[in-house]
Every structure is written in C-alpha cells, then in structure tokens.
Coordinates of C-alpha atoms in Angstrom, one line a residue:
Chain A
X1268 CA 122.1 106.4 111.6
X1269 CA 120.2 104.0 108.8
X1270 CA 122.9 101.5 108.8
X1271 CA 122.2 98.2 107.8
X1272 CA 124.6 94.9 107.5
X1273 CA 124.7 91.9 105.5
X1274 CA 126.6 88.6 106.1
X1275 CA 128.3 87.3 104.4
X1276 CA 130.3 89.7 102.2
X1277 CA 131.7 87.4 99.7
X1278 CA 130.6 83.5 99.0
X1279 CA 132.0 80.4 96.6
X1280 CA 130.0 77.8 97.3
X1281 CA 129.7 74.9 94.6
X1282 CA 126.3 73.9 92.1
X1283 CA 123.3 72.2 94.3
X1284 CA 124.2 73.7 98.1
X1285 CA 122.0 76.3 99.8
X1286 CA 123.6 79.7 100.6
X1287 CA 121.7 81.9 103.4
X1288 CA 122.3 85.7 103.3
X1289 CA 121.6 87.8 106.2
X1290 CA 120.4 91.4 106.1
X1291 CA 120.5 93.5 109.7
X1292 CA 119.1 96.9 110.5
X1293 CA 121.7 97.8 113.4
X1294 CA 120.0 101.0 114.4
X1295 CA 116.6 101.2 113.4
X1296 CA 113.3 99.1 113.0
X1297 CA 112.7 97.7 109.5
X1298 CA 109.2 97.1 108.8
X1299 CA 110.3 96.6 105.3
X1300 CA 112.9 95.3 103.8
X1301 CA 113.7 94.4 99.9
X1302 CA 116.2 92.0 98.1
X1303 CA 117.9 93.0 95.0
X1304 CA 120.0 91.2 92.6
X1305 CA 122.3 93.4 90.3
X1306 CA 124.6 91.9 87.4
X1307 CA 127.9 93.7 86.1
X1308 CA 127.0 96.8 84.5
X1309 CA 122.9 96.5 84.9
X1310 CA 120.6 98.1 87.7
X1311 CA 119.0 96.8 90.3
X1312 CA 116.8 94.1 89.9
X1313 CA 114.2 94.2 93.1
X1314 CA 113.5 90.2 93.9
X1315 CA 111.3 90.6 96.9
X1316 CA 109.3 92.7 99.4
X1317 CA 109.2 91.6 102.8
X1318 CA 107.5 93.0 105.7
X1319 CA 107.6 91.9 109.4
X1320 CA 106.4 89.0 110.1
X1321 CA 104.0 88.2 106.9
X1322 CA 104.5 86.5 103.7
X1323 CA 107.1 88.0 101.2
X1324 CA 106.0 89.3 97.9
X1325 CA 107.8 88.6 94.8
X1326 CA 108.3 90.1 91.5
X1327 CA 107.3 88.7 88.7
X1328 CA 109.9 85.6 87.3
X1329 CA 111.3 85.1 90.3
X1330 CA 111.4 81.4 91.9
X1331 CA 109.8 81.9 95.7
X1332 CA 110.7 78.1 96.1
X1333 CA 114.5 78.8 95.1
X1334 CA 114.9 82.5 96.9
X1335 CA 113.0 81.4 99.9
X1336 CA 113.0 84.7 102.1
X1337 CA 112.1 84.9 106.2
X1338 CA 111.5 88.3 108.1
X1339 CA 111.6 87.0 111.2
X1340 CA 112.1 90.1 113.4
X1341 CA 111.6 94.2 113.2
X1342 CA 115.6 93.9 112.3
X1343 CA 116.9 90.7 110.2
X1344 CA 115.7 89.2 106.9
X1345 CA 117.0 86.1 105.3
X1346 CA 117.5 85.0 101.9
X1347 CA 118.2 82.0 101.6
X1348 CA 119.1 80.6 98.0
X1349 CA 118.0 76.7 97.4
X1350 CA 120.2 74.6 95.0
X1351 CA 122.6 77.5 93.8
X1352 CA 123.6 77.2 90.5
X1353 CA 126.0 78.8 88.3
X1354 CA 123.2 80.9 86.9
X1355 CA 122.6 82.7 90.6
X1356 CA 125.8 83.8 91.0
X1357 CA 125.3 87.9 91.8
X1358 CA 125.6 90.1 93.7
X1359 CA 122.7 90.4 96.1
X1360 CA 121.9 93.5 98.1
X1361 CA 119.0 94.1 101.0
X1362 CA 117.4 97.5 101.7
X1363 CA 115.3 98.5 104.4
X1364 CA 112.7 100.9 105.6
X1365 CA 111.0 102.2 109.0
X1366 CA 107.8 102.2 106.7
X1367 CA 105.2 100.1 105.5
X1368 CA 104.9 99.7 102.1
X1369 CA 107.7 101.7 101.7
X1370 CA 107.4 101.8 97.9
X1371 CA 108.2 105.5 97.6
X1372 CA 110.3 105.6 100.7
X1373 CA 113.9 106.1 101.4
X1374 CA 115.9 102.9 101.2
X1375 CA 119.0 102.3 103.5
X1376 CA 121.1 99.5 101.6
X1377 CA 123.6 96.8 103.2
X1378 CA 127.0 96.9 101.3
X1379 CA 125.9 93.7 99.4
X1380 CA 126.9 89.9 98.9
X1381 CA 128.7 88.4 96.2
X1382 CA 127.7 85.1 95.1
X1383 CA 130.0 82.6 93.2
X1384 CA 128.4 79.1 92.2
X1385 CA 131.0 76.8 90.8
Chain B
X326 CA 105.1 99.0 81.8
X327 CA 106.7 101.7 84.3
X328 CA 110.1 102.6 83.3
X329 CA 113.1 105.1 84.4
X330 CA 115.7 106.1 82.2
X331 CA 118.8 107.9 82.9
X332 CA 120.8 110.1 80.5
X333 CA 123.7 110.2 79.6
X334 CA 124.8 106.3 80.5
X335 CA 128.3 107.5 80.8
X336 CA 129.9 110.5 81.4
X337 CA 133.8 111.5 81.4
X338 CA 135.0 115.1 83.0
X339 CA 137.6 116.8 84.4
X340 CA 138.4 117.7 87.8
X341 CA 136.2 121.5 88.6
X342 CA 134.0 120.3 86.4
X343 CA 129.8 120.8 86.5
X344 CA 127.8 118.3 85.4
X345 CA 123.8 117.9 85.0
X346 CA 122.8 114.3 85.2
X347 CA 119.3 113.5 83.7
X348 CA 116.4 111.1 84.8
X349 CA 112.7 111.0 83.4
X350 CA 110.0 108.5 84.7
X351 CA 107.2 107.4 83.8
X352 CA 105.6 105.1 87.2
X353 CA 101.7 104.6 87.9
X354 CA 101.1 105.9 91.1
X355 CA 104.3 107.8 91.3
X356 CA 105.0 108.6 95.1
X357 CA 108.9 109.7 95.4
X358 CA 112.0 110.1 93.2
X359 CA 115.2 109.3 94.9
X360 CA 119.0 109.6 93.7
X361 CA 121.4 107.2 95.1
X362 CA 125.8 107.1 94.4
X363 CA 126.8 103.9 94.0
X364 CA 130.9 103.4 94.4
X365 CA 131.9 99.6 94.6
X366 CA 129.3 98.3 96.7
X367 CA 125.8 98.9 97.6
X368 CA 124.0 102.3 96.9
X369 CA 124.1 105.3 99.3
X370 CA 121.1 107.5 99.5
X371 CA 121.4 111.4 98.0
X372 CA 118.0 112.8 97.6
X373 CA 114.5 111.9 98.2
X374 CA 112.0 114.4 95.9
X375 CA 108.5 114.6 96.1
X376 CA 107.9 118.3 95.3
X377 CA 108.4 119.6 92.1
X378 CA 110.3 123.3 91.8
X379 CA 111.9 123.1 95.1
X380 CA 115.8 122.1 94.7
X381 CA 117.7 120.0 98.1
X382 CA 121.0 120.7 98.3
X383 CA 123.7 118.7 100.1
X384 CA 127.6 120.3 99.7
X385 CA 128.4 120.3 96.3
X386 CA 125.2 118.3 94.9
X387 CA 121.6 119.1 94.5
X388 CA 118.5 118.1 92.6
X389 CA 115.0 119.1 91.9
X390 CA 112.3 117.5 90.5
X391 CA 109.9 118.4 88.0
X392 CA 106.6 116.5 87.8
X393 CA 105.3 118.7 84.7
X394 CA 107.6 117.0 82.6
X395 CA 108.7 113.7 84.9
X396 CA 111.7 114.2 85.5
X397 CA 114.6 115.3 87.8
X398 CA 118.2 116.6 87.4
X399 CA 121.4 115.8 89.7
X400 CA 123.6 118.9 89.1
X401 CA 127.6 118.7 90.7
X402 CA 129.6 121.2 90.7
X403 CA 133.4 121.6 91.0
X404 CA 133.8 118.0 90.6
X405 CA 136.5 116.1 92.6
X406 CA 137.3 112.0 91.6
X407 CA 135.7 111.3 94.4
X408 CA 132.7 112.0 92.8
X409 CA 133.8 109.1 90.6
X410 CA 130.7 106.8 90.5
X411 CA 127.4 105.3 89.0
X412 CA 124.3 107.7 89.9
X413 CA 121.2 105.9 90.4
X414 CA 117.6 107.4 89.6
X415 CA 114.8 105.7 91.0
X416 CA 111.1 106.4 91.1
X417 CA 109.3 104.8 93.7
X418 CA 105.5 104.4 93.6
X419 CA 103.1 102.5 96.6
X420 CA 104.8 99.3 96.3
X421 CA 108.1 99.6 95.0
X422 CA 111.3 101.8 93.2
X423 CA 111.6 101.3 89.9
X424 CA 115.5 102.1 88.7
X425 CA 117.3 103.6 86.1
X426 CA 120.0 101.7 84.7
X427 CA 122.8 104.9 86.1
X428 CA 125.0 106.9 84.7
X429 CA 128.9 106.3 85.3
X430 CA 130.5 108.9 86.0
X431 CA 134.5 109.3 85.7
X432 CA 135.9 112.6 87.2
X433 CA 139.7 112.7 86.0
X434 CA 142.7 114.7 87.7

C-alpha cells in the first residue's frame, strides 16, 4: 500500500521550455502532497505544500511563477517548471499524505524525476 | 531557525556489523520524528516516533526517540550491504519535515 508514481523518470529538455512533472497516489487519497528538490549529496529541499483543491504554499525563495504547481484531484499533483534553465536541473521528488496538514505525518515518496536543462 | 542534524555524515562497516546512527532536532512545534533509507532514488519510510522511551522495531532495525534531550537513534544490527544507503532523519512539525542532511552508510563484504 502507500505507493505513489511520478512521470517522467528522467528529462533533457533544452534552456527556455516548460517541463511538467506528474505525481500519482495509485492507492490512496492524498489530501497533501509536497515537492522536493534534492542536489548530489544535499537533503531534501521541500519547495511546496499542496493540498486538494486550494492554493499551494511555498517555501521561502522559491519562484511560484517559475514552479507553478496544480492539485487538481484527491490523487495527482503537477509541477510544472516554466522556462527551465540550466540552474533547475535536479532531481525533483513528490510526497504524499492521507492528512491535512500533514506536517508531522508519514510521507510516501514517488521514486523521483531527474531534470537536465541544456 | 529549526534545524536537524545527523551524526556521523558518513559511516563505513563491515558485514555483522551494529551501528547507532544519531539525529537531534531542534523544530518549533515539534509533532513527529521520522527515519527514512534512501538507496538511488526517492526515500522509503522506516519509522514514525512521537513517544519518547518506547523503541519500534522492524527486522533488524529499530529506533526510539527521546524528547528530553531531542533526539533519536537508528540502531542496525548484523549489517548486510544491503543496508548500504543514506539514512534520513526528519522532524516534522504542523506544517512541514524539516531534514537532516543523512548519513551514508557503506556496509562492506
């Protein structure tokens, strides 16, 4: 159970074009779901919260216009990143949670995309 | 500023091996700590603690939590590579987990 997906594994897209990540929850409703972004050797850096149907909320530093995220449904976010440039390449990973405000709640991870901006 | 911080950032052991890996917090509002194993992708959830003293087990691996002194320990014992990973420590409060920066661990034959 807990099993969440994310599409696409692996991108290479080049400098200026828009690159949309999906993020499913295959068995189980997520109210909440965050975005991370993790560099080589450095933790996880949390981006966004995002609950059903309602406004994401971002952390501090990071560009809502250029990580534009939608939570459409109890069981997909998007993250959709505006203008990629060499700078965003990552490697981005969703979470989700049956909670709200799921702070201090267990977080089921996707396996992660890796983004590539020539 | 809430912060987590893992000790030791790197770790090298043998095969049968125990090891104690370290995590202290410090998080307004603290709600949860949780260990995660991270291989080549994205995390896999361990351990979710909220009460301090009392120890979860899980095979080989357990973990307790001790909110006296805000922290936690992830012991393993009789290592395998398998085991071969980064642990993450996080501490979540109302809003959000706050992570540690891991600890690698290499498990060699």
């Amino acid at each position: 159970g807990a099993v969440v997906s994310q599409h696409p594994s692996w991108v290479i897209c080049k400098s200026g074009t828009s690159v949309k990540i999906e993020c499913r929850s295959l068995d189980f409703q997520a109210t909440t779901m965050f975005w991370y972004r993790q560099f080589p050797k450095q933790s996880l850096m949390l981006m966004a919260t995002s609950n059903e149907g309602s406004k994401a909320t971002y952390e501090q530093g990071v560009e809502k216009d250029k990580f534009l995220i939608n939570h459409a449904s109890l069981t997909l976010s998007t993250l959709t990143v505006t203008s990629a440039h060499p700078e965003d390449s990552s490697f981005y990973i969703c979470s989700a949670s049956p909670t709200f405000l799921a702070g201090g709640e267990t977080q089921y991870f996707g396996p992660g995309t890796r983004l590539l901006v020539l | 500023e809430d912060k987590v911080v893992q000790s030791p950032l790197s770790l090298v052991v043998h095969e049968g091996d125990t090891v104690t890996l370290n995590c202290s917090y410090e998080v307004t509002n603290f709600r949860s700590l949780l260990w995660y194993k991270q291989e080549k992708k994205a995390p896999t959830f361990l351990f979710m603690l909220t009460s301090s003293g009392i120890e979860k087990k899980s095979g080989r691996l357990s973990s307790i939590l001790d909110k006296k002194e805000l922290s936690s320990i992830l012991n393993i014992t009789a290592t395998q590579t398998g085991d071969s990973a980064i642990y993450l420590c996080a501490a979540g409060n109302n809003r959000k987990l706050i992570w540690g920066l891991g600890t690698s661990l290499a498990v060699n034959p």
